[in-house]
Amino acid sequence: MKQPLLELPVDIIETIIENAFGSLVVVDRDGKIIYMNRKYCEFLEVDRDEVIGRHVTNVIENSRMHIVAETGKEEIADLQYIRGNYMIANRVPIFSNGEVIGAFGTVFFQDTYEWMQMNSHVKSLLTKIHSYIQEIDSGVKYSLDDILGESEQIRSLKEKVKMIASSDISVLIRGESGTGKELFAHSIHRLSARSHKPFVKMNCAAIPEQLLESELFGYEEGAFTGAKKGGKKGKFQLADGGTLFLDEIGDMPGNMQVKLLRTLQEQEIEPVGSTKPLSVDVRIIAATNRPLEKMLGEKRFRDDLFYRINVIPFMIPPLRERMDDLPGLTDFFIKKITRKSGKRITGIDARVVRLLNSYSWPGNIRELENVIEASVYLSNSETITMEALPDYITNSSVYPLGEKKLKEILEDTEKLVLEQSLAKYQQDKLLAAKALGISKSTFYEKLHKYRLL
């Protein structure tokens, strides 16, 4: 028969108590310390023999152990500020014969950084089963698992996300168009303590300058002609408690840079037409593909704003600098597009592989996906051949790097797909639209856009 725990030798029980907990303190009914383990004594820098018998409030600042011993109500995972750090404490009453005779308290994290690091790690693991749990924030579409690639650069950036996600510091994500800047922004928010709060995005380049202030800070009723009744909340108010993703921040006008800087410094906004500032709690993640250092020298971007948002810089490499990831990315996009299109693609011609590996990919991953999509739809067999590739890829000298903008290259690709689809289905627009997986109205809009009607 096993020996009852209470009959264990005292030295064994003490060894267990000393090592099985983090920091442990036990008080009697009056709040006087009757036991404190070595780890807690070392953290507080006190001598154990001297603290025994003293009231807990005279030894541990901001302690509530005496209250728990008096009320009999436990306090779990409570933040307690001790010696310049927030600690996460559990306080549990001790009962004997139905009466409270004391309480014990444990601390498992001696500062909240440890807790936040663990929290980010746990959330990262949870994203692997996200299809089985309800999404908390509909504003977040992506996680670290959506960032494809096994190259050293990508693995390093993913680890960096895990390291800083739990903090509130500003992040500036930089990289060429199409490299996946928004995916990293979503991932940082998803792994942060703000993940249950809003993730709000604003493209600074897509909003006219005269509307930018009201979009960011909102406006009061009657602030200007056409203002909505009751006013309108701006992006900062909508993101309060969460994260505001300022995409293309390098395109923000100078006057708005000043107002944004003030908001970040003061943590308050002033809606258009209002005379009363409003406090906001927002984490900023910004992104740009612009050469900000050059813009600083040309006085087109404020240096004080740059240093404010560039606390944690993220530089996402272009696809041409991480070509080890190309095979995996290509395979992923083929599977994704074949599922959507219903076509069967089982391989890629060796000449196509060589060409894809030699191409410079100015449009990065976004361009790669568009090229694979076009190739899948235009393939006449289960293998992607040279004939299925867009013309500008097979004859890439047509578009020397820097001679055409990415938008123009992508539009050329889309136009080519439309033309070849019409030819394949003998100008039957309904069949062509169905084959491309778009509605008939969308197909007609694109035909009008490229003057193919």
Tab-separated table of C-alpha atoms in Angstrom:
chain	number	residue	atom	x	y	z
A	1	MET	CA	0.000	0.000	0.000
A	2	LYS	CA	1.335	3.426	-0.963
A	3	GLN	CA	2.495	5.678	1.834
A	4	PRO	CA	0.201	8.720	2.304
A	5	LEU	CA	1.764	12.014	1.265
A	6	LEU	CA	1.397	13.459	4.777
A	7	GLU	CA	3.623	10.680	6.160
A	8	LEU	CA	6.515	11.646	3.867
A	9	PRO	CA	9.614	12.933	5.677
A	10	VAL	CA	9.656	16.700	6.172
A	11	ASP	CA	12.831	17.152	4.115
A	12	ILE	CA	11.193	15.431	1.116
A	13	ILE	CA	8.076	17.584	1.377
A	14	GLU	CA	10.242	20.719	1.635
A	15	THR	CA	12.258	19.690	-1.427
A	16	ILE	CA	9.048	19.249	-3.409
A	17	ILE	CA	7.652	22.608	-2.299
A	18	GLU	CA	10.932	24.392	-2.982
A	19	ASN	CA	11.181	23.143	-6.546
A	20	ALA	CA	7.668	22.308	-7.769
A	21	PHE	CA	6.476	25.923	-7.766
A	22	GLY	CA	7.779	29.196	-9.108
A	23	SER	CA	7.796	31.683	-6.266
A	24	LEU	CA	5.728	30.545	-3.280
A	25	VAL	CA	4.556	32.305	-0.111
A	26	VAL	CA	2.198	31.039	2.627
A	27	VAL	CA	0.460	33.299	5.176
A	28	ASP	CA	-1.705	32.574	8.195
A	29	ARG	CA	-5.216	33.876	8.915
A	30	ASP	CA	-3.779	37.247	9.991
A	31	GLY	CA	-1.681	37.716	6.878
A	32	LYS	CA	1.643	36.889	8.567
A	33	ILE	CA	4.187	34.930	6.554
A	34	ILE	CA	4.696	31.372	7.776
A	35	TYR	CA	6.656	30.140	4.745
A	36	MET	CA	8.447	31.569	1.698
A	37	ASN	CA	10.490	29.406	-0.659
A	38	ARG	CA	14.058	30.130	-1.694
A	39	LYS	CA	13.231	31.357	-5.224
A	40	TYR	CA	10.840	34.031	-3.926
A	41	CYS	CA	13.358	35.126	-1.277
A	42	GLU	CA	16.068	35.492	-3.920
A	43	PHE	CA	13.793	37.545	-6.150
A	44	LEU	CA	12.808	39.859	-3.283
A	45	GLU	CA	16.399	39.894	-1.965
A	46	VAL	CA	15.315	39.061	1.584
A	47	ASP	CA	16.475	36.590	4.202
A	48	ARG	CA	13.972	33.824	4.837
A	49	ASP	CA	14.553	33.719	8.592
A	50	GLU	CA	13.866	37.454	8.842
A	51	VAL	CA	10.559	37.467	6.919
A	52	ILE	CA	8.893	34.622	8.841
A	53	GLY	CA	6.326	36.127	11.207
A	54	ARG	CA	6.211	39.506	9.467
A	55	HIS	CA	3.001	40.775	7.857
A	56	VAL	CA	3.049	40.046	4.135
A	57	THR	CA	2.422	43.708	3.185
A	58	ASN	CA	5.719	44.633	4.867
A	59	VAL	CA	7.636	42.188	2.711
A	60	ILE	CA	5.838	42.050	-0.673
A	61	GLU	CA	4.681	45.310	-2.226
A	62	ASN	CA	1.096	45.506	-3.483
A	63	SER	CA	0.351	42.121	-1.894
A	64	ARG	CA	-3.231	40.941	-1.489
A	65	MET	CA	-2.424	37.710	0.318
A	66	HIS	CA	-3.869	39.009	3.606
A	67	ILE	CA	-7.134	39.885	1.832
A	68	VAL	CA	-7.476	36.387	0.379
A	69	ALA	CA	-6.727	34.895	3.807
A	70	GLU	CA	-9.468	37.077	5.282
A	71	THR	CA	-12.169	36.688	2.607
A	72	GLY	CA	-11.500	33.138	1.467
A	73	LYS	CA	-11.882	34.203	-2.174
A	74	GLU	CA	-9.157	33.068	-4.561
A	75	GLU	CA	-7.521	35.402	-7.096
A	76	ILE	CA	-6.137	33.705	-10.192
A	77	ALA	CA	-3.782	35.184	-12.831
A	78	ASP	CA	-3.770	38.638	-11.259
A	79	LEU	CA	-1.170	41.230	-12.272
A	80	GLN	CA	0.966	42.411	-9.362
A	81	TYR	CA	3.621	45.117	-9.627
A	82	ILE	CA	6.743	44.136	-7.662
A	83	ARG	CA	10.263	45.591	-7.864
A	84	GLY	CA	9.663	47.375	-11.173
A	85	ASN	CA	8.002	44.422	-12.907
A	86	TYR	CA	4.493	43.146	-13.362
A	87	MET	CA	4.178	39.583	-12.103
A	88	ILE	CA	1.341	37.146	-12.733
A	89	ALA	CA	0.180	35.840	-9.374
A	90	ASN	CA	-2.253	33.204	-8.090
A	91	ARG	CA	-3.611	33.545	-4.539
A	92	VAL	CA	-5.559	30.639	-3.032
A	93	PRO	CA	-7.178	30.389	0.425
A	94	ILE	CA	-6.366	27.403	2.662
A	95	PHE	CA	-9.338	25.759	4.378
A	96	SER	CA	-9.434	23.398	7.359
A	97	ASN	CA	-12.695	21.999	8.670
A	98	GLY	CA	-14.577	24.500	6.551
A	99	GLU	CA	-12.728	27.566	7.909
A	100	VAL	CA	-10.049	29.722	6.287
A	101	ILE	CA	-6.783	29.291	8.166
A	102	GLY	CA	-4.492	31.099	5.714
A	103	ALA	CA	-3.547	31.383	2.047
A	104	PHE	CA	-0.749	30.547	-0.344
A	105	GLY	CA	0.394	32.477	-3.388
A	106	THR	CA	2.466	31.503	-6.399
A	107	VAL	CA	4.132	33.472	-9.156
A	108	PHE	CA	4.980	31.723	-12.418
A	109	PHE	CA	6.311	34.660	-14.421
A	110	GLN	CA	8.561	37.237	-12.853
A	111	ASP	CA	7.796	39.742	-15.598
A	112	THR	CA	5.081	39.973	-18.211
A	113	TYR	CA	7.616	39.660	-21.043
A	114	GLU	CA	7.898	35.937	-20.241
A	115	TRP	CA	4.115	35.658	-20.319
A	116	MET	CA	3.759	37.578	-23.580
A	117	GLN	CA	6.438	35.461	-25.230
A	118	MET	CA	4.621	32.296	-24.224
A	119	ASN	CA	1.300	33.822	-25.279
A	120	SER	CA	2.642	34.546	-28.778
A	121	HIS	CA	4.053	31.034	-29.033
A	122	VAL	CA	0.738	29.470	-28.031
A	123	LYS	CA	-1.175	31.627	-30.516
A	124	SER	CA	1.255	30.602	-33.234
A	125	LEU	CA	0.463	26.956	-32.501
A	126	LEU	CA	-3.263	27.660	-32.491
A	127	THR	CA	-3.144	28.995	-36.045
A	128	LYS	CA	-2.280	25.471	-37.190
A	129	ILE	CA	-5.786	24.390	-36.186
A	130	HIS	CA	-7.546	27.638	-37.091
A	131	SER	CA	-10.011	25.802	-39.323
A	132	TYR	CA	-11.414	24.139	-36.195
A	133	ILE	CA	-11.840	27.239	-34.097
A	134	GLN	CA	-13.997	30.311	-34.644
A	135	GLU	CA	-12.206	33.348	-35.983
A	136	ILE	CA	-12.169	36.108	-33.392
A	137	ASP	CA	-11.306	39.017	-35.636
A	138	SER	CA	-12.800	39.104	-39.124
A	139	GLY	CA	-10.366	41.864	-40.040
A	140	VAL	CA	-7.448	39.416	-40.007
A	141	LYS	CA	-7.212	37.027	-42.931
A	142	TYR	CA	-3.688	35.714	-42.693
A	143	SER	CA	-1.334	34.040	-40.229
A	144	LEU	CA	2.313	32.978	-40.275
A	145	ASP	CA	1.255	29.724	-41.924
A	146	ASP	CA	0.105	31.724	-44.965
A	147	ILE	CA	3.612	33.111	-45.474
A	148	LEU	CA	5.144	30.549	-47.796
A	149	GLY	CA	8.811	29.726	-48.009
A	150	GLU	CA	11.573	27.807	-46.256
A	151	SER	CA	14.503	30.029	-47.204
A	152	GLU	CA	16.707	31.362	-44.433
A	153	GLN	CA	15.379	34.906	-44.975
A	154	ILE	CA	11.740	33.898	-44.540
A	155	ARG	CA	12.389	31.649	-41.544
A	156	SER	CA	14.297	34.481	-39.885
A	157	LEU	CA	11.460	36.957	-40.496
A	158	LYS	CA	8.894	34.529	-39.090
A	159	GLU	CA	10.940	34.153	-35.916
A	160	LYS	CA	11.201	37.921	-35.710
A	161	VAL	CA	7.406	38.169	-35.858
A	162	LYS	CA	7.085	35.771	-32.924
A	163	MET	CA	9.648	37.728	-30.913
A	164	ILE	CA	8.076	41.182	-31.246
A	165	ALA	CA	4.370	40.435	-31.769
A	166	SER	CA	3.616	40.582	-28.042
A	167	SER	CA	4.961	44.120	-27.674
A	168	ASP	CA	3.230	47.374	-28.603
A	169	ILE	CA	6.144	48.940	-30.458
A	170	SER	CA	5.685	50.270	-33.982
A	171	VAL	CA	6.776	48.169	-36.942
A	172	LEU	CA	7.776	49.339	-40.418
A	173	ILE	CA	7.522	46.623	-43.077
A	174	ARG	CA	9.473	47.350	-46.242
A	175	GLY	CA	9.757	45.502	-49.491
A	176	GLU	CA	8.919	45.653	-53.154
A	177	SER	CA	5.344	45.415	-54.357
A	178	GLY	CA	4.043	41.869	-54.278
A	179	THR	CA	6.426	40.531	-51.609
A	180	GLY	CA	3.719	39.951	-48.972
A	181	LYS	CA	3.950	42.934	-46.641
A	182	GLU	CA	0.306	42.722	-45.648
A	183	LEU	CA	0.640	39.057	-44.695
A	184	PHE	CA	3.320	39.963	-42.168
A	185	ALA	CA	1.155	42.774	-40.764
A	186	HIS	CA	-1.763	40.377	-40.249
A	187	SER	CA	0.539	37.814	-38.625
A	188	ILE	CA	1.967	40.310	-36.139
A	189	HIS	CA	-1.510	41.372	-35.043
A	190	ARG	CA	-2.776	37.790	-34.819
A	191	LEU	CA	0.045	36.825	-32.428
A	192	SER	CA	-0.209	39.978	-30.309
A	193	ALA	CA	-2.114	40.646	-27.097
A	194	ARG	CA	-4.381	42.847	-29.268
A	195	SER	CA	-5.537	39.921	-31.420
A	196	HIS	CA	-9.072	40.066	-29.968
A	197	LYS	CA	-9.308	43.747	-30.914
A	198	PRO	CA	-9.773	45.287	-34.396
A	199	PHE	CA	-7.215	45.148	-37.192
A	200	VAL	CA	-7.902	48.153	-39.412
A	201	LYS	CA	-6.170	48.781	-42.717
A	202	MET	CA	-5.792	51.995	-44.671
A	203	ASN	CA	-3.963	52.454	-47.965
A	204	CYS	CA	-2.452	55.932	-47.793
A	205	ALA	CA	-1.922	56.035	-51.566
A	206	ALA	CA	-5.509	55.137	-52.456
A	207	ILE	CA	-7.275	57.999	-50.659
A	208	PRO	CA	-7.361	61.541	-52.090
A	209	GLU	CA	-5.317	63.996	-50.051
A	210	GLN	CA	-8.356	66.139	-49.175
A	211	LEU	CA	-10.105	63.126	-47.636
A	212	LEU	CA	-7.147	61.614	-45.829
A	213	GLU	CA	-7.573	63.562	-42.578
A	214	SER	CA	-11.239	62.672	-42.148
A	215	GLU	CA	-10.505	59.023	-43.018
A	216	LEU	CA	-7.796	58.819	-40.367
A	217	PHE	CA	-9.318	60.914	-37.598
A	218	GLY	CA	-13.035	61.008	-38.423
A	219	TYR	CA	-15.269	64.061	-38.326
A	220	GLU	CA	-18.071	65.646	-36.341
A	221	GLU	CA	-21.585	66.237	-37.622
A	222	GLY	CA	-21.688	69.386	-39.745
A	223	ALA	CA	-17.898	69.550	-40.050
A	224	PHE	CA	-18.198	70.203	-43.788
A	225	THR	CA	-20.710	70.096	-46.606
A	226	GLY	CA	-21.846	66.538	-47.175
A	227	ALA	CA	-20.782	65.310	-43.728
A	228	LYS	CA	-22.901	62.434	-42.451
A	229	LYS	CA	-25.430	63.039	-39.736
A	230	GLY	CA	-23.889	62.090	-36.443
A	231	GLY	CA	-20.380	62.332	-37.876
A	232	LYS	CA	-18.067	59.461	-38.721
A	233	LYS	CA	-15.393	57.548	-36.870
A	234	GLY	CA	-11.941	57.557	-38.396
A	235	LYS	CA	-9.530	54.659	-38.720
A	236	PHE	CA	-7.870	55.469	-35.390
A	237	GLN	CA	-11.162	55.241	-33.509
A	238	LEU	CA	-12.124	52.057	-35.331
A	239	ALA	CA	-8.766	50.515	-34.407
A	240	ASP	CA	-8.879	51.648	-30.765
A	241	GLY	CA	-7.401	48.904	-28.603
A	242	GLY	CA	-6.124	47.084	-31.683
A	243	THR	CA	-3.814	47.630	-34.636
A	244	LEU	CA	-3.842	50.180	-37.457
A	245	PHE	CA	-2.049	49.045	-40.612
A	246	LEU	CA	-0.950	52.047	-42.673
A	247	ASP	CA	-0.085	50.626	-46.072
A	248	GLU	CA	1.918	52.731	-48.551
A	249	ILE	CA	2.819	55.217	-45.812
A	250	GLY	CA	5.562	56.592	-48.042
A	251	ASP	CA	2.806	58.200	-50.155
A	252	MET	CA	1.320	60.155	-47.253
A	253	PRO	CA	1.322	63.944	-47.880
A	254	GLY	CA	3.585	66.118	-45.730
A	255	ASN	CA	0.789	67.900	-43.828
A	256	MET	CA	-0.722	64.572	-42.806
A	257	GLN	CA	2.676	63.297	-41.698
A	258	VAL	CA	2.745	66.117	-39.128
A	259	LYS	CA	-0.717	65.237	-37.793
A	260	LEU	CA	0.076	61.526	-37.704
A	261	LEU	CA	3.271	62.177	-35.748
A	262	ARG	CA	1.398	64.258	-33.180
A	263	THR	CA	-1.178	61.496	-32.779
A	264	LEU	CA	1.515	58.899	-32.193
A	265	GLN	CA	3.269	61.098	-29.641
A	266	GLU	CA	0.182	62.217	-27.719
A	267	GLN	CA	-1.949	59.079	-28.197
A	268	GLU	CA	-4.938	61.255	-28.989
A	269	ILE	CA	-6.803	62.464	-32.067
A	270	GLU	CA	-8.948	65.441	-32.917
A	271	PRO	CA	-11.731	64.669	-35.406
A	272	VAL	CA	-12.382	67.228	-38.126
A	273	GLY	CA	-14.754	69.871	-36.767
A	274	SER	CA	-14.094	68.934	-33.139
A	275	THR	CA	-12.375	71.031	-30.475
A	276	LYS	CA	-12.054	68.181	-27.998
A	277	PRO	CA	-9.259	65.615	-28.353
A	278	LEU	CA	-10.024	61.926	-27.937
A	279	SER	CA	-7.629	59.417	-26.400
A	280	VAL	CA	-6.819	56.357	-28.495
A	281	ASP	CA	-4.808	53.222	-27.862
A	282	VAL	CA	-3.536	51.977	-31.210
A	283	ARG	CA	-0.502	50.020	-32.337
A	284	ILE	CA	0.916	51.152	-35.677
A	285	ILE	CA	2.191	48.791	-38.335
A	286	ALA	CA	3.264	50.643	-41.461
A	287	ALA	CA	4.399	49.394	-44.852
A	288	THR	CA	5.971	50.930	-47.922
A	289	ASN	CA	7.931	50.081	-51.048
A	290	ARG	CA	9.267	53.625	-51.342
A	291	PRO	CA	12.950	54.567	-50.724
A	292	LEU	CA	12.331	56.431	-47.460
A	293	GLU	CA	15.996	57.250	-46.816
A	294	LYS	CA	16.164	59.053	-50.152
A	295	MET	CA	12.860	60.787	-49.389
A	296	LEU	CA	14.266	61.941	-46.046
A	297	GLY	CA	17.165	63.632	-47.845
A	298	GLU	CA	14.743	65.269	-50.268
A	299	LYS	CA	12.503	66.440	-47.368
A	300	ARG	CA	9.558	64.466	-48.763
A	301	PHE	CA	9.240	62.344	-45.642
A	302	ARG	CA	9.686	63.614	-42.091
A	303	ASP	CA	12.684	62.172	-40.291
A	304	ASP	CA	10.937	62.386	-36.888
A	305	LEU	CA	8.008	60.338	-38.212
A	306	PHE	CA	10.406	57.868	-39.834
A	307	TYR	CA	12.210	57.187	-36.566
A	308	ARG	CA	8.881	56.962	-34.743
A	309	ILE	CA	7.487	54.194	-36.956
A	310	ASN	CA	10.776	52.463	-37.720
A	311	VAL	CA	11.300	51.093	-34.210
A	312	ILE	CA	11.294	47.515	-35.525
A	313	PRO	CA	12.252	47.446	-39.222
A	314	PHE	CA	11.203	44.530	-41.416
A	315	MET	CA	12.810	44.144	-44.834
A	316	ILE	CA	11.099	41.487	-46.942
A	317	PRO	CA	13.401	40.208	-49.696
A	318	PRO	CA	12.214	40.179	-53.312
A	319	LEU	CA	11.547	36.807	-54.914
A	320	ARG	CA	14.724	37.001	-57.016
A	321	GLU	CA	16.740	36.986	-53.765
A	322	ARG	CA	14.993	33.893	-52.366
A	323	MET	CA	14.797	31.673	-55.420
A	324	ASP	CA	15.103	28.590	-53.205
A	325	ASP	CA	11.438	29.203	-52.413
A	326	LEU	CA	10.359	29.251	-56.072
A	327	PRO	CA	9.616	25.501	-56.448
A	328	GLY	CA	7.470	25.410	-53.321
A	329	LEU	CA	5.621	28.587	-54.265
A	330	THR	CA	5.007	27.338	-57.798
A	331	ASP	CA	3.669	24.003	-56.531
A	332	PHE	CA	1.389	25.786	-54.032
A	333	PHE	CA	-0.109	28.090	-56.659
A	334	ILE	CA	-0.653	25.238	-59.110
A	335	LYS	CA	-2.588	23.266	-56.496
A	336	LYS	CA	-4.552	26.339	-55.438
A	337	ILE	CA	-5.553	27.297	-58.973
A	338	THR	CA	-6.342	23.764	-60.137
A	339	ARG	CA	-8.694	23.341	-57.183
A	340	LYS	CA	-10.481	26.506	-58.213
A	341	SER	CA	-10.526	25.805	-61.945
A	342	GLY	CA	-11.136	22.076	-61.851
A	343	LYS	CA	-8.275	21.511	-64.311
A	344	ARG	CA	-5.730	18.730	-63.846
A	345	ILE	CA	-2.075	19.739	-63.908
A	346	THR	CA	0.462	17.103	-62.918
A	347	GLY	CA	3.754	18.616	-64.022
A	348	ILE	CA	5.805	21.421	-65.538
A	349	ASP	CA	7.935	21.168	-68.640
A	350	ALA	CA	11.669	21.319	-67.885
A	351	ARG	CA	12.098	24.315	-70.193
A	352	VAL	CA	9.411	26.172	-68.221
A	353	VAL	CA	11.210	25.426	-64.958
A	354	ARG	CA	14.470	26.806	-66.367
A	355	LEU	CA	12.718	29.927	-67.631
A	356	LEU	CA	10.948	30.584	-64.322
A	357	ASN	CA	14.256	30.232	-62.510
A	358	SER	CA	16.031	32.662	-64.832
A	359	TYR	CA	13.292	35.322	-64.798
A	360	SER	CA	13.830	38.367	-62.545
A	361	TRP	CA	10.240	38.542	-61.160
A	362	PRO	CA	9.824	42.315	-60.800
A	363	GLY	CA	6.280	41.728	-59.523
A	364	ASN	CA	7.486	39.162	-57.000
A	365	ILE	CA	5.079	36.567	-55.550
A	366	ARG	CA	1.980	38.349	-56.835
A	367	GLU	CA	3.347	38.215	-60.363
A	368	LEU	CA	4.289	34.541	-59.940
A	369	GLU	CA	0.736	33.684	-58.913
A	370	ASN	CA	-0.691	35.557	-61.906
A	371	VAL	CA	1.696	33.784	-64.292
A	372	ILE	CA	0.839	30.353	-62.865
A	373	GLU	CA	-2.878	31.141	-63.015
A	374	ALA	CA	-2.637	32.151	-66.661
A	375	SER	CA	-0.570	29.068	-67.462
A	376	VAL	CA	-3.008	26.683	-65.784
A	377	TYR	CA	-5.986	28.086	-67.653
A	378	LEU	CA	-4.144	28.134	-70.985
A	379	SER	CA	-2.653	24.637	-70.730
A	380	ASN	CA	-4.006	22.128	-73.239
A	381	SER	CA	-2.551	19.155	-71.377
A	382	GLU	CA	-1.721	18.064	-67.857
A	383	THR	CA	1.713	19.667	-68.147
A	384	ILE	CA	2.447	23.383	-68.198
A	385	THR	CA	4.405	23.982	-71.397
A	386	MET	CA	6.125	27.027	-72.863
A	387	GLU	CA	3.079	27.663	-75.040
A	388	ALA	CA	0.915	28.212	-71.943
A	389	LEU	CA	3.155	30.931	-70.491
A	390	PRO	CA	2.368	34.610	-71.089
A	391	ASP	CA	4.318	36.042	-74.019
A	392	TYR	CA	6.172	38.553	-71.891
A	393	ILE	CA	7.620	35.708	-69.804
A	394	THR	CA	8.773	33.608	-72.759
A	395	ASN	CA	10.265	36.731	-74.313
A	396	SER	CA	11.166	38.665	-71.171
A	397	SER	CA	13.365	41.046	-73.147
A	398	VAL	CA	10.081	42.666	-74.251
A	399	TYR	CA	9.895	44.154	-70.758
A	400	PRO	CA	13.405	44.977	-69.521
A	401	LEU	CA	13.340	45.572	-65.778
A	402	GLY	CA	12.257	49.118	-65.011
A	403	GLU	CA	10.858	49.850	-68.465
A	404	LYS	CA	7.266	48.949	-67.556
A	405	LYS	CA	5.464	49.338	-64.249
A	406	LEU	CA	4.154	46.235	-62.496
A	407	LYS	CA	0.572	47.352	-63.056
A	408	GLU	CA	1.169	47.522	-66.818
A	409	ILE	CA	2.818	44.094	-66.879
A	410	LEU	CA	-0.050	42.521	-64.947
A	411	GLU	CA	-2.623	44.210	-67.175
A	412	ASP	CA	-0.823	42.889	-70.246
A	413	THR	CA	-0.995	39.403	-68.743
A	414	GLU	CA	-4.703	39.723	-67.993
A	415	LYS	CA	-5.438	41.000	-71.499
A	416	LEU	CA	-3.513	38.101	-73.015
A	417	VAL	CA	-5.477	35.566	-70.947
A	418	LEU	CA	-8.765	37.124	-72.049
A	419	GLU	CA	-7.751	37.074	-75.739
A	420	GLN	CA	-6.575	33.470	-75.631
A	421	SER	CA	-9.665	32.363	-73.700
A	422	LEU	CA	-11.945	33.920	-76.315
A	423	ALA	CA	-9.974	32.243	-79.068
A	424	LYS	CA	-10.088	28.857	-77.319
A	425	TYR	CA	-13.881	28.993	-76.915
A	426	GLN	CA	-14.614	30.459	-80.356
A	427	GLN	CA	-15.640	33.862	-78.919
A	428	ASP	CA	-18.218	32.251	-76.614
A	429	LYS	CA	-18.000	34.734	-73.752
A	430	LEU	CA	-20.112	32.708	-71.338
A	431	LEU	CA	-17.890	29.636	-71.703
A	432	ALA	CA	-14.723	31.744	-71.487
A	433	ALA	CA	-15.933	33.469	-68.322
A	434	LYS	CA	-16.864	30.120	-66.779
A	435	ALA	CA	-13.459	28.645	-67.649
A	436	LEU	CA	-11.722	31.591	-65.973
A	437	GLY	CA	-13.882	31.269	-62.870
A	438	ILE	CA	-15.392	34.755	-63.073
A	439	SER	CA	-18.930	36.013	-63.592
A	440	LYS	CA	-20.199	37.021	-67.005
A	441	SER	CA	-20.580	40.649	-65.888
A	442	THR	CA	-16.980	40.752	-64.614
A	443	PHE	CA	-15.797	39.196	-67.873
A	444	TYR	CA	-17.595	41.893	-69.873
A	445	GLU	CA	-16.146	44.636	-67.668
A	446	LYS	CA	-12.644	43.366	-68.418
A	447	LEU	CA	-13.393	43.123	-72.136
A	448	HIS	CA	-14.539	46.759	-72.090
A	449	LYS	CA	-11.424	47.733	-70.106
A	450	TYR	CA	-9.084	46.263	-72.717
A	451	ARG	CA	-11.304	47.179	-75.701
A	452	LEU	CA	-11.769	43.564	-76.743
A	453	LEU	CA	-15.474	43.868	-77.642
